[in-house]
PDB file of C-alpha atoms and ligand atoms in Angstrom:
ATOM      1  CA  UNK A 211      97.868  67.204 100.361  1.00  0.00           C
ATOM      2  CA  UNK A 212     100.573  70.173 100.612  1.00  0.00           C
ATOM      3  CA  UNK A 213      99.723  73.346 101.668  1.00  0.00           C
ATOM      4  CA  UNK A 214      98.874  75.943  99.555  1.00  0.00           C
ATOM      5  CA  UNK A 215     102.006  78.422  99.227  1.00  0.00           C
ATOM      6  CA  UNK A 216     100.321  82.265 100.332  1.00  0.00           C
ATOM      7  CA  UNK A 217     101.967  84.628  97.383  1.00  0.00           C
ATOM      8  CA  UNK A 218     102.682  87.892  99.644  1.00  0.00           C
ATOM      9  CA  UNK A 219     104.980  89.570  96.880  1.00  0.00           C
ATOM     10  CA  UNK A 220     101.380  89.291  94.686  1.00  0.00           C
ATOM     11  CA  UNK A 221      99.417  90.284  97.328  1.00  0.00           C
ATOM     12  CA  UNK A 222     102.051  92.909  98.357  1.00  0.00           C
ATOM     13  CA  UNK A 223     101.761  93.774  94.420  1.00  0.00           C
ATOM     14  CA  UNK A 224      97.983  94.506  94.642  1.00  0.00           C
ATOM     15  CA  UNK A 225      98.346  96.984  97.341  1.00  0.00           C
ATOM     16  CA  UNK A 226     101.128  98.560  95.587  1.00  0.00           C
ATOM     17  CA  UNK A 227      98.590  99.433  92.718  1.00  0.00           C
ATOM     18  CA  UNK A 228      96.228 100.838  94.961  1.00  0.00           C
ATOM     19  CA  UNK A 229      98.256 102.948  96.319  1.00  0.00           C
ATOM     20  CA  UNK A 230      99.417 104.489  93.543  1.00  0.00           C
ATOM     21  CA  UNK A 231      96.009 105.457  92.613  1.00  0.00           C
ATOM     22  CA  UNK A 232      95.484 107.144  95.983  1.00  0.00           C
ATOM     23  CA  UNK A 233      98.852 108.774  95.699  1.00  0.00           C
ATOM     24  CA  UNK A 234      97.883 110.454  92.302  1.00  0.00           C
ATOM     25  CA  UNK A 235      94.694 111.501  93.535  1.00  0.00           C
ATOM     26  CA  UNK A 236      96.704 113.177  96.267  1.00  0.00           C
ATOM     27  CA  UNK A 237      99.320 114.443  93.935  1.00  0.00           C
ATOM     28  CA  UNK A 238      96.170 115.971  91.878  1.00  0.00           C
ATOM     29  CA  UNK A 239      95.727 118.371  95.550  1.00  0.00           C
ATOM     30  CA  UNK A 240      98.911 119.073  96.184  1.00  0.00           C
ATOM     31  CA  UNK A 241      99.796 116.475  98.630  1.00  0.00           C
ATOM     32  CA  UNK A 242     102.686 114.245  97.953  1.00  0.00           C
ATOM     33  CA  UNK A 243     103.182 111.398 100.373  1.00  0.00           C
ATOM     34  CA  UNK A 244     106.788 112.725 102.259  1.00  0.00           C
ATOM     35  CA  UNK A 245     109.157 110.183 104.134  1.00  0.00           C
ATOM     36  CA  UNK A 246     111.928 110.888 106.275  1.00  0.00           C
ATOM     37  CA  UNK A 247     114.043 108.097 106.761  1.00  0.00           C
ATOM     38  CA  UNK A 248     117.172 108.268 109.415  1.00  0.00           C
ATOM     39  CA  UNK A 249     119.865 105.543 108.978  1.00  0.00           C
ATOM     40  CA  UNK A 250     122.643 105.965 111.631  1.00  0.00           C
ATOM     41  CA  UNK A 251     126.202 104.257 110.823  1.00  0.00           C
ATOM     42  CA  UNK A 252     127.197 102.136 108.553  1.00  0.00           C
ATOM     43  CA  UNK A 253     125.298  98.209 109.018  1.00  0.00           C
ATOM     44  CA  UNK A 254     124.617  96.848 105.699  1.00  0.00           C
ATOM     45  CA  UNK A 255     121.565  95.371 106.557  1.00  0.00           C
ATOM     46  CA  UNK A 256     120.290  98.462 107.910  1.00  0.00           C
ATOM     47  CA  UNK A 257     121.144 100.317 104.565  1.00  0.00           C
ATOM     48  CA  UNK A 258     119.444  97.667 102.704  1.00  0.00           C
ATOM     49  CA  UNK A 259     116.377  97.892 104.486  1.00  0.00           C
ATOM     50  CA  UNK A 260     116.503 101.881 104.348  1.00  0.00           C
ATOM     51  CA  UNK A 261     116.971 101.311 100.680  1.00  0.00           C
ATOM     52  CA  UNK A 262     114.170  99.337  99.958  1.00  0.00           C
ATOM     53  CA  UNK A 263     111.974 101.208 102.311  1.00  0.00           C
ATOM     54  CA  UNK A 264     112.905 104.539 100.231  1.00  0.00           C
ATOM     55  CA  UNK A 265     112.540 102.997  97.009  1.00  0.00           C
ATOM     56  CA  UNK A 266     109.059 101.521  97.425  1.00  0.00           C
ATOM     57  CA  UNK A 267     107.916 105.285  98.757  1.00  0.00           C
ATOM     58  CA  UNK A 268     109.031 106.108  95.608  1.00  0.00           C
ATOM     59  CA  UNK A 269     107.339 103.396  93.151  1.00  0.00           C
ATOM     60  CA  UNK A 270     103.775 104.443  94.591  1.00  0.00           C
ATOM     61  CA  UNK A 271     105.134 108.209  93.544  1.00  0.00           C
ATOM     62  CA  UNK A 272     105.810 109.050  97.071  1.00  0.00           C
ATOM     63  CA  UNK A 273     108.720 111.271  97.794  1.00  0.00           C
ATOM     64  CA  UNK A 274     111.862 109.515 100.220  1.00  0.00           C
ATOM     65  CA  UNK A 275     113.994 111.488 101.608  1.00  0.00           C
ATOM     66  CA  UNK A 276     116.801 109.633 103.458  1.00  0.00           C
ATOM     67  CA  UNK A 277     119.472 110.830 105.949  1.00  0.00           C
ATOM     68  CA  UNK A 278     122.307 109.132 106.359  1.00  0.00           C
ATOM     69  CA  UNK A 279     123.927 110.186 110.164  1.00  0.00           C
ATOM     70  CA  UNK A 280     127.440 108.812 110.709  1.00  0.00           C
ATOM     71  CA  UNK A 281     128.040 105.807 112.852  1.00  0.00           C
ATOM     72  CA  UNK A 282     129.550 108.850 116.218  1.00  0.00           C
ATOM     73  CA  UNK A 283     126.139 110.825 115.865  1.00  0.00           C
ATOM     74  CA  UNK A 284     125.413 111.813 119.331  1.00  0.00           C
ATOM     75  CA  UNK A 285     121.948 111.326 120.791  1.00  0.00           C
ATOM     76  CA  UNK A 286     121.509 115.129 120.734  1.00  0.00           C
ATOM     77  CA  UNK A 287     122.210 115.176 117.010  1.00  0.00           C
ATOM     78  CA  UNK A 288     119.814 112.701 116.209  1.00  0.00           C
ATOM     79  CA  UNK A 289     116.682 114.179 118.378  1.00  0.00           C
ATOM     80  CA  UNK A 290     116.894 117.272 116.806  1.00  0.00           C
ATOM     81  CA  UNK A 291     117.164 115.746 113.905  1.00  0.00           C
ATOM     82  CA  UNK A 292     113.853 114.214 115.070  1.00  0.00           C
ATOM     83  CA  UNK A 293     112.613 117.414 116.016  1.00  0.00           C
ATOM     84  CA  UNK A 294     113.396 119.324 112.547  1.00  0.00           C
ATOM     85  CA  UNK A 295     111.321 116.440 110.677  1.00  0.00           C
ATOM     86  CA  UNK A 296     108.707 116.576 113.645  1.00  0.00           C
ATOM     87  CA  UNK A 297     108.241 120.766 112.732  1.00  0.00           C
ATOM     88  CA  UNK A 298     108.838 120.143 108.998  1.00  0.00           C
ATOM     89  CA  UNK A 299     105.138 120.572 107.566  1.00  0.00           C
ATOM     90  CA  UNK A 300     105.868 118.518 104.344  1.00  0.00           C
ATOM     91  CA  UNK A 301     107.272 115.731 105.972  1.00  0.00           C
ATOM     92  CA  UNK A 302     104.028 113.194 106.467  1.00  0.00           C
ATOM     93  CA  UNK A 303     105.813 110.249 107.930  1.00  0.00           C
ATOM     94  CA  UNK A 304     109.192 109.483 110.129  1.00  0.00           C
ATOM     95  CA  UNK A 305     111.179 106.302 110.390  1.00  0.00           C
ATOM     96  CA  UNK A 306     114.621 105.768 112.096  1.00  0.00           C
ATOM     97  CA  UNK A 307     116.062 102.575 111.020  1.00  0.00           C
ATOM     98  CA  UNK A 308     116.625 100.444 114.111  1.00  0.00           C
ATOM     99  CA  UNK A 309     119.034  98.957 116.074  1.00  0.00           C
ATOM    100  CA  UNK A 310     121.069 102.256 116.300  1.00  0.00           C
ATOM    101  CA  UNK A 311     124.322 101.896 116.511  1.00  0.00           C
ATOM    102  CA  UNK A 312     125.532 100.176 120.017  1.00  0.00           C
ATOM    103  CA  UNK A 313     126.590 103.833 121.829  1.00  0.00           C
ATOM    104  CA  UNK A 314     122.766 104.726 121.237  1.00  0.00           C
ATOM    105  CA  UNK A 315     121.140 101.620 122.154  1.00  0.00           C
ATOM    106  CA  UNK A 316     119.810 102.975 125.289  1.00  0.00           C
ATOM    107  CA  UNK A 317     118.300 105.991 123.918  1.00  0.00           C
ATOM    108  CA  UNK A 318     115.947 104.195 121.332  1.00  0.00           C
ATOM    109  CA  UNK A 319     112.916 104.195 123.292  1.00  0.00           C
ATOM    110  CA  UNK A 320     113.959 108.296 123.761  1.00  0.00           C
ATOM    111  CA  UNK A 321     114.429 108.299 119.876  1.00  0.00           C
ATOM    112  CA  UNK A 322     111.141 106.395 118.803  1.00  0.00           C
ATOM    113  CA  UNK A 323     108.606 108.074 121.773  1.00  0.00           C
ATOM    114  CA  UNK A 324     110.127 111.261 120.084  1.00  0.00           C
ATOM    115  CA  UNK A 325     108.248 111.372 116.679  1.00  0.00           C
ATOM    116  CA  UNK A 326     105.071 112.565 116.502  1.00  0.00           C
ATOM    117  CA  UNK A 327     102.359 110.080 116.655  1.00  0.00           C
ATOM    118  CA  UNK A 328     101.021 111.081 113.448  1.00  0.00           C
ATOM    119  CA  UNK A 329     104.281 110.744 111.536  1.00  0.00           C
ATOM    120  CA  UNK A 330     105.148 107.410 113.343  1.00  0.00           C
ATOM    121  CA  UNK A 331     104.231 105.240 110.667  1.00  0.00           C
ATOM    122  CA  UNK A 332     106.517 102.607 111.857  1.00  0.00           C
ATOM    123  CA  UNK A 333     103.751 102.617 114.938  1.00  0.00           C
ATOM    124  CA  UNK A 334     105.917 102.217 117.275  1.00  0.00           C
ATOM    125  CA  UNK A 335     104.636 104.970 119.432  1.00  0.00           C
ATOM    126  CA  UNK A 336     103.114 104.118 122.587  1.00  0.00           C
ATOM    127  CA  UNK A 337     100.197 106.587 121.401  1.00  0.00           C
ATOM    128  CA  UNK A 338      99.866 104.217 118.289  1.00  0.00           C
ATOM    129  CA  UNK A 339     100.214 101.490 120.509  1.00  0.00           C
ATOM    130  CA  UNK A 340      97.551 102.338 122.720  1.00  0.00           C
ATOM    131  CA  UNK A 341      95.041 103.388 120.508  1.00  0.00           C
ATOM    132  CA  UNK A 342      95.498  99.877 118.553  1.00  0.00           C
ATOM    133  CA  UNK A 343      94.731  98.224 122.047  1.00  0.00           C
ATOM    134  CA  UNK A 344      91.500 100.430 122.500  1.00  0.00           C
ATOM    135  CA  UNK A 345      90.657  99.433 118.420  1.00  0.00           C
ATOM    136  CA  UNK A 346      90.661 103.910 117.560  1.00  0.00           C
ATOM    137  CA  UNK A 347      91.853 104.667 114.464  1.00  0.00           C
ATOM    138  CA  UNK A 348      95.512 104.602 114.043  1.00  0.00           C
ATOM    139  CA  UNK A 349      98.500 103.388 112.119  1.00  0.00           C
ATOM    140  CA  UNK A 350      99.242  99.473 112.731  1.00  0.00           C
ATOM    141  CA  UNK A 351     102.316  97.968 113.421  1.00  0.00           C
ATOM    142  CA  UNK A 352     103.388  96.799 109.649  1.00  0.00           C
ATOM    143  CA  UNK A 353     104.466  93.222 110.050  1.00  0.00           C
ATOM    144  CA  UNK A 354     101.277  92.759 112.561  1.00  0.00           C
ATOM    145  CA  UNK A 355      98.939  94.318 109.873  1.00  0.00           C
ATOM    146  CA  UNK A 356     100.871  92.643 107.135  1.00  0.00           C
ATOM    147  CA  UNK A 357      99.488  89.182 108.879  1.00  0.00           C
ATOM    148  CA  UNK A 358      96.024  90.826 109.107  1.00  0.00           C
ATOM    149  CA  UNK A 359      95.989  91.205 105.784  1.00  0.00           C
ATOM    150  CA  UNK A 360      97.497  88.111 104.301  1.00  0.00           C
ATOM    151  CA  UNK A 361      94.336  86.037 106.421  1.00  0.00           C
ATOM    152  CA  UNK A 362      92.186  89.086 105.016  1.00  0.00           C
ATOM    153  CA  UNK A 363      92.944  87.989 101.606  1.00  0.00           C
ATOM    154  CA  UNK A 364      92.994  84.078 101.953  1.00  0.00           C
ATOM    155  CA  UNK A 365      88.785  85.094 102.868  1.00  0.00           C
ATOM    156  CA  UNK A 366      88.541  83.274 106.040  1.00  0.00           C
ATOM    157  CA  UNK A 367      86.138  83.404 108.370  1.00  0.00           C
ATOM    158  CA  UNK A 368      88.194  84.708 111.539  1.00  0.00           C
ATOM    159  CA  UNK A 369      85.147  83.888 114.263  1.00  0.00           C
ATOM    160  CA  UNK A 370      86.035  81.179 116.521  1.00  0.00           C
ATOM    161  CA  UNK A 371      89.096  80.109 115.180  1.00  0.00           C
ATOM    162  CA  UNK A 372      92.004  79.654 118.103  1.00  0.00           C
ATOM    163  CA  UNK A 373      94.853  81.380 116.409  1.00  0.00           C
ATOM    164  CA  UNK A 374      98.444  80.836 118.184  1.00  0.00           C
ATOM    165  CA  UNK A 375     100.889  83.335 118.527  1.00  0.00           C
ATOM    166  CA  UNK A 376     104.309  82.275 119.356  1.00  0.00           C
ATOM    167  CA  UNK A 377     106.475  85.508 120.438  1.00  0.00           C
ATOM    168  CA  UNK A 378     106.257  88.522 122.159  1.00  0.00           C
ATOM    169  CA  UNK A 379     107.658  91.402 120.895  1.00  0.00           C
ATOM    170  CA  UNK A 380     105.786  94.986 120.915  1.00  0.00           C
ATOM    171  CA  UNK A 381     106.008  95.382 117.005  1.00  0.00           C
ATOM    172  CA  UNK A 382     105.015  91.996 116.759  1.00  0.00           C
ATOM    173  CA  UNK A 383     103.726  89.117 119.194  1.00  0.00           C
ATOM    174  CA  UNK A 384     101.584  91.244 121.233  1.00  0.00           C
ATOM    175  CA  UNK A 385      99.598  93.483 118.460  1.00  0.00           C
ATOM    176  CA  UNK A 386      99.036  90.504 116.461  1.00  0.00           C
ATOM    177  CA  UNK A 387      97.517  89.061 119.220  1.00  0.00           C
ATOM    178  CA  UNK A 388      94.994  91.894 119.654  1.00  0.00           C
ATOM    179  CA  UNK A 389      94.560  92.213 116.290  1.00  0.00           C
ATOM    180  CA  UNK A 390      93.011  88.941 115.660  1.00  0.00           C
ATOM    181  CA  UNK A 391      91.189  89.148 118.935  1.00  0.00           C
ATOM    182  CA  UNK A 392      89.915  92.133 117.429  1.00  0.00           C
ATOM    183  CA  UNK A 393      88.611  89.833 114.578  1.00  0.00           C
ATOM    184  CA  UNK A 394      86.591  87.389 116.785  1.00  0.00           C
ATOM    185  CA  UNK A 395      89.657  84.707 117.102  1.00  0.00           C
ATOM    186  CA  UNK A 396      90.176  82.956 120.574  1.00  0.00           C
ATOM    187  CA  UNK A 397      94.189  84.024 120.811  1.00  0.00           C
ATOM    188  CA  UNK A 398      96.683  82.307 122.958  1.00  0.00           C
ATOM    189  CA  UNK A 399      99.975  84.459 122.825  1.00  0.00           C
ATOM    190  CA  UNK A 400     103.167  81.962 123.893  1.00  0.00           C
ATOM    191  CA  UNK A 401     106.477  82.672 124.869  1.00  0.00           C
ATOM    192  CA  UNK A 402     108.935  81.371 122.347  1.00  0.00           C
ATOM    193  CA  UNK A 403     111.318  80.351 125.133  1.00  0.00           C
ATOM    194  CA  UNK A 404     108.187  78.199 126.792  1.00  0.00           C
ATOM    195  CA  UNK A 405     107.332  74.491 125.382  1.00  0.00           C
ATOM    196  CA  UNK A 406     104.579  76.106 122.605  1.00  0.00           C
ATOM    197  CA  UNK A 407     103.712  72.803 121.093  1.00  0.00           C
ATOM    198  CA  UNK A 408     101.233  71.556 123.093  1.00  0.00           C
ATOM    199  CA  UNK A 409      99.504  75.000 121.364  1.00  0.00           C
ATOM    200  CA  UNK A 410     100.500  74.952 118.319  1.00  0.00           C
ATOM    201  CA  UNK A 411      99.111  71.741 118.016  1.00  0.00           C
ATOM    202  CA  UNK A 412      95.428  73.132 118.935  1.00  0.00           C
ATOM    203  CA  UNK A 413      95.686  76.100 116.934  1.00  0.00           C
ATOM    204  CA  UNK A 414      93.365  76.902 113.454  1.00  0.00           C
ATOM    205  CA  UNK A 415      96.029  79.661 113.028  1.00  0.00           C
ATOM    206  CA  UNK A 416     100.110  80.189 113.887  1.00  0.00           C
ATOM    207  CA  UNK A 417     101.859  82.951 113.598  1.00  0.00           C
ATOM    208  CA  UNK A 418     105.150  83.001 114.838  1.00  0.00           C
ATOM    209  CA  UNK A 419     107.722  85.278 115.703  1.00  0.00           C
ATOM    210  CA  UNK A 420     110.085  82.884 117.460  1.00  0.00           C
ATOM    211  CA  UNK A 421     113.337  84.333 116.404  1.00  0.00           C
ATOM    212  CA  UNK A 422     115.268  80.403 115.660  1.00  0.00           C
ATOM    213  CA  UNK A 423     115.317  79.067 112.508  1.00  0.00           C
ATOM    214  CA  UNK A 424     113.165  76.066 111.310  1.00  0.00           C
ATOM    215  CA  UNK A 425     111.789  75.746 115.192  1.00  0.00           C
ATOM    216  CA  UNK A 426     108.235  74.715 114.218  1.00  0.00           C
ATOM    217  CA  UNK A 427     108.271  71.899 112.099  1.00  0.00           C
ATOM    218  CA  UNK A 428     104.954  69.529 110.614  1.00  0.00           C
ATOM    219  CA  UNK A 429     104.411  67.734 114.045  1.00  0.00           C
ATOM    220  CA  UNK A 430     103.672  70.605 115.724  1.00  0.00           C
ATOM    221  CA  UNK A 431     101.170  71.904 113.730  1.00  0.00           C
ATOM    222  CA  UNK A 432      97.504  70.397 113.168  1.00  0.00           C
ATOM    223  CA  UNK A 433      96.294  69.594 109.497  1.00  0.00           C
ATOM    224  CA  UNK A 434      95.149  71.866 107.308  1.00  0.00           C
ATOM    225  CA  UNK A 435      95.893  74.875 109.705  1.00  0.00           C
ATOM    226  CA  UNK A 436      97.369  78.157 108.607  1.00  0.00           C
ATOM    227  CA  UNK A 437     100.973  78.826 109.116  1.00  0.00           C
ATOM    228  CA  UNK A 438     101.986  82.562 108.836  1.00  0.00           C
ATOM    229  CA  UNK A 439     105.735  82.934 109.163  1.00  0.00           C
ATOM    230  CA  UNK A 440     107.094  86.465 110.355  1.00  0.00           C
ATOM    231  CA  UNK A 441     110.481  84.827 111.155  1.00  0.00           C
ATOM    232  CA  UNK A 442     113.757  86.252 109.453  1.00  0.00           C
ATOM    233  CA  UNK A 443     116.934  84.465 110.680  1.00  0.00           C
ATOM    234  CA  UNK A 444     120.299  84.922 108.428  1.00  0.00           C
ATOM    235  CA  UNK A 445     121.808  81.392 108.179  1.00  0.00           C
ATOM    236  CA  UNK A 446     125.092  81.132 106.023  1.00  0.00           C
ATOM    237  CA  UNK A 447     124.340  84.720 104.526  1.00  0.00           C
ATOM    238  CA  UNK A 448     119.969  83.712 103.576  1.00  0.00           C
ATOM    239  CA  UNK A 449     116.946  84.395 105.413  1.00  0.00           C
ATOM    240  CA  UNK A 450     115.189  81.235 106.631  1.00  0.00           C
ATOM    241  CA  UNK A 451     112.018  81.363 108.361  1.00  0.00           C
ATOM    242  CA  UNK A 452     110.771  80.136 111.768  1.00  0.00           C
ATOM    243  CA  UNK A 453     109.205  77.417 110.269  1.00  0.00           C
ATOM    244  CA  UNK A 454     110.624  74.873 108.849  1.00  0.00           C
ATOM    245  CA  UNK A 455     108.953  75.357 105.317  1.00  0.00           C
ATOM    246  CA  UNK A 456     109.202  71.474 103.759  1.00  0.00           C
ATOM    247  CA  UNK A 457     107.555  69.449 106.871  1.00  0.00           C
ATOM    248  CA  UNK A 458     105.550  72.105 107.752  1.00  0.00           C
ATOM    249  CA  UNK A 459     103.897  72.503 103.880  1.00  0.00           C
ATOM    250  CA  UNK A 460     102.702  68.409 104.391  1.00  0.00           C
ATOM    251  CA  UNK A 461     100.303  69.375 107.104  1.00  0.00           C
ATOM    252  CA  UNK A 462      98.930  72.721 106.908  1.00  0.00           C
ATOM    253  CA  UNK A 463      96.456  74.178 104.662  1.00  0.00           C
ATOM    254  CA  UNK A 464      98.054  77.479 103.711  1.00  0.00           C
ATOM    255  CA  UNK A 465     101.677  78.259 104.480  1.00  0.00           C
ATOM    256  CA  UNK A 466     103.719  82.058 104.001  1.00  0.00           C
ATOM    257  CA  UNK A 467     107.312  81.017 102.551  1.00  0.00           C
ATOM    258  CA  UNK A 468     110.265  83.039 103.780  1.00  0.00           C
ATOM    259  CA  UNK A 469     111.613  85.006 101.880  1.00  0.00           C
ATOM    260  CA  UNK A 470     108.478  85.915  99.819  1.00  0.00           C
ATOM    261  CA  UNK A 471     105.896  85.877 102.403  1.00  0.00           C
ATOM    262  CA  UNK A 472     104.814  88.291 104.833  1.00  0.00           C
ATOM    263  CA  UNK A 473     108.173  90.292 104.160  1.00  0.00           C
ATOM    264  CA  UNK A 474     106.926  91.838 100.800  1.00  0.00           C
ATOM    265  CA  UNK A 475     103.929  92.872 102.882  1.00  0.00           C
ATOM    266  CA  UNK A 476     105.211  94.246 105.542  1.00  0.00           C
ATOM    267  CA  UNK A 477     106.852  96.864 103.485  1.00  0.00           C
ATOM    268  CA  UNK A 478     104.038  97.687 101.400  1.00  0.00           C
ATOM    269  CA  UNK A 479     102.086  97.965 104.637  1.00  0.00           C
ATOM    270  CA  UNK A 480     104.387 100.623 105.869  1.00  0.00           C
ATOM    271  CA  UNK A 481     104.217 102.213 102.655  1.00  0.00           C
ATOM    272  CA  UNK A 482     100.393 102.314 103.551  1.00  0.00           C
ATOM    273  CA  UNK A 483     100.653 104.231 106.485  1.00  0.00           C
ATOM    274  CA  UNK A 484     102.556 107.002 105.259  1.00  0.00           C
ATOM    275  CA  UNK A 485      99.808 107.541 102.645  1.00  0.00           C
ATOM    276  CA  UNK A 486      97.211 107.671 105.237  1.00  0.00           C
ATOM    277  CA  UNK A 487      99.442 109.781 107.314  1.00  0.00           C
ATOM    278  CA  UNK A 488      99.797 112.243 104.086  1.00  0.00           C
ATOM    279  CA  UNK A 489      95.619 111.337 103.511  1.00  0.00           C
ATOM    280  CA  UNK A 490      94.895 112.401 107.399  1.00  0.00           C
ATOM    281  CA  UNK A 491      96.813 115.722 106.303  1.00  0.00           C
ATOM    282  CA  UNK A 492      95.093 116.246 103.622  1.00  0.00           C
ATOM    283  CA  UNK A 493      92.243 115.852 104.901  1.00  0.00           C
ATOM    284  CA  UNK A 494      91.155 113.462 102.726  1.00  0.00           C
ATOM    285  CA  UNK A 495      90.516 110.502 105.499  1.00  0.00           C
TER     286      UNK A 495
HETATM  287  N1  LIG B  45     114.595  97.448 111.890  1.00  0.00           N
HETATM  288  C1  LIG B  45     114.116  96.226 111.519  1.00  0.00           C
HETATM  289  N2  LIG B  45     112.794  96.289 111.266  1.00  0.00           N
HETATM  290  C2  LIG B  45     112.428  97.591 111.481  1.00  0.00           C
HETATM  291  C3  LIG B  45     111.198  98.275 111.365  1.00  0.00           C
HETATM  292  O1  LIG B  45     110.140  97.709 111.032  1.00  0.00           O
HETATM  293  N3  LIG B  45     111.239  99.617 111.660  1.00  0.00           N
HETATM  294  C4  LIG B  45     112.385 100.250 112.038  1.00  0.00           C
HETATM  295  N4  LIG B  45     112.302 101.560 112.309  1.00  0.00           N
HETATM  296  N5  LIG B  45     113.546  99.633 112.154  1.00  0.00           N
HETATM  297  C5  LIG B  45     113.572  98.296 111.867  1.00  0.00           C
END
């Protein structure tokens, strides 16, 4: 039987709605959710993203406010840049659109430990970081909640189930993995450069992050598992996910399609965090 196809622009849709109820509650106090968002030179794909970021901040009735740096900013330019928005009251949430240009590669770690935890909605701070690992309150990484929440909503029963990530990165792999520890999963977190198969094979739950397109196909997977795809590699100008969707969709039980999967989710989820970052200053949370 094929796999049923997990809807994330509907479920992205639902916490869209919510959201906008929070944000006019806020709106009735005073508070209206504030993002700064920092593009630096001129990628397309960057300005897309930036875009769409700003524009869903907006259709919860958030306020976006986006500056666009030329592709020579300096790194001193854009930290106090950083540090205006840090000391700018109304400002709730900060996001610089990564990968900087290639003069300021080596400065991003600089540029991201820079923002204030509490307007690092992106969570990229190690602060954020950290206090995910410990399980205190804080802002999650947005793809690795957007997974959360995608098995939150399919109602599964998260105890005991060996869920297999396959990647590594920080905003990624590795919260993922503690995230459905977290949930009472047995996690096995695999390189994407190591043979992951014999693992995948095993697992009740994939997610992968492998960076190649189409790299897990249906052999590698057992039936009836659940296959969440955070892959995004541009092939011939489209997005095609880690997994390749058509073999995979024979064996598993519930499958995330790229595009449409956990990419609608992961923007709503960052979307979240800036209205708990306005809610936290409000008090209201
Ligand atoms: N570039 C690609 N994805 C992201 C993201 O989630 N946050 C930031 N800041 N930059 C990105």
């Amino acid at each position: 039987m094929a796999a049923v196809r997990i809807d994330g622009k509907a479920m992205a849709e639902e916490i869209k709605q919510q959201l906008i109820k929070e944000v006019e509650e806020l709106k009735a106090k005073g508070v209206t959710p504030h993002m700064a968002l920092i593009l630096v030179g001129d990628a397309e794909d960057s300005a897309l993203y930036v875009r769409s970021k700003a524009k869903n901040c907006e259709a919860v009735g958030g306020f976006a406010e986006v500056h666009h740096l030329p592709e020579d900013t300096t790194i001193d330019q854009l930290m106090a840049l950083v540090d205006k928005l840090n000391r700018d009251d109304k400002v709730h949430g900060i996001l610089v659109q990564l990968p900087l240009p290639h003069h300021l590669h080596q400065y991003e770690k600089q540029v991201m430990n820079a923002i204030l935890p509490e307007k690092d909605v992106d969570a990229f701070h190690p602060v954020n970081i950290g206090n995910m690992v410990i399980g205190d309150k804080c802002y999650l990484g947005v793809t690795a909640y957007a997974c959360i929440r995608i098995l939150e909503n399919l109602g599964i029963d998260f105890k005991g189930k060996h869920a297999v990530v396959v990647g590594w990165s920080i905003e990624i792999g590795k919260p993922v993995t503690v995230l459905l520890f977290e949930k009472g999963c047995a996690v096995t977190l695999v390189h994407p450069d190591s043979d992951f198969v014999p693992y995948t094979k095993q697992a009740d739950i994939i997610v992968t992050e492998v960076g190649r397109p189409r790299a897990i196909t249906g052999d590698m997977i057992k039936p009836g598992a659940i296959v969440i795809d955070t892959g995004s590699n541009f092939v011939d100008g489209k997005s095609i996910g880690d997994v390749d969707y058509d073999s995979a969709a024979q064996v598993a039980g519930y499958i995330t399609p790229v595009p449409g999967g956990v990419g609608p989710m992961r923007i709503i989820m960052l979307i979240y965090n800036l209205v708990l970052a306005a809610k936290q200053k409000a008090g209201a949370c």
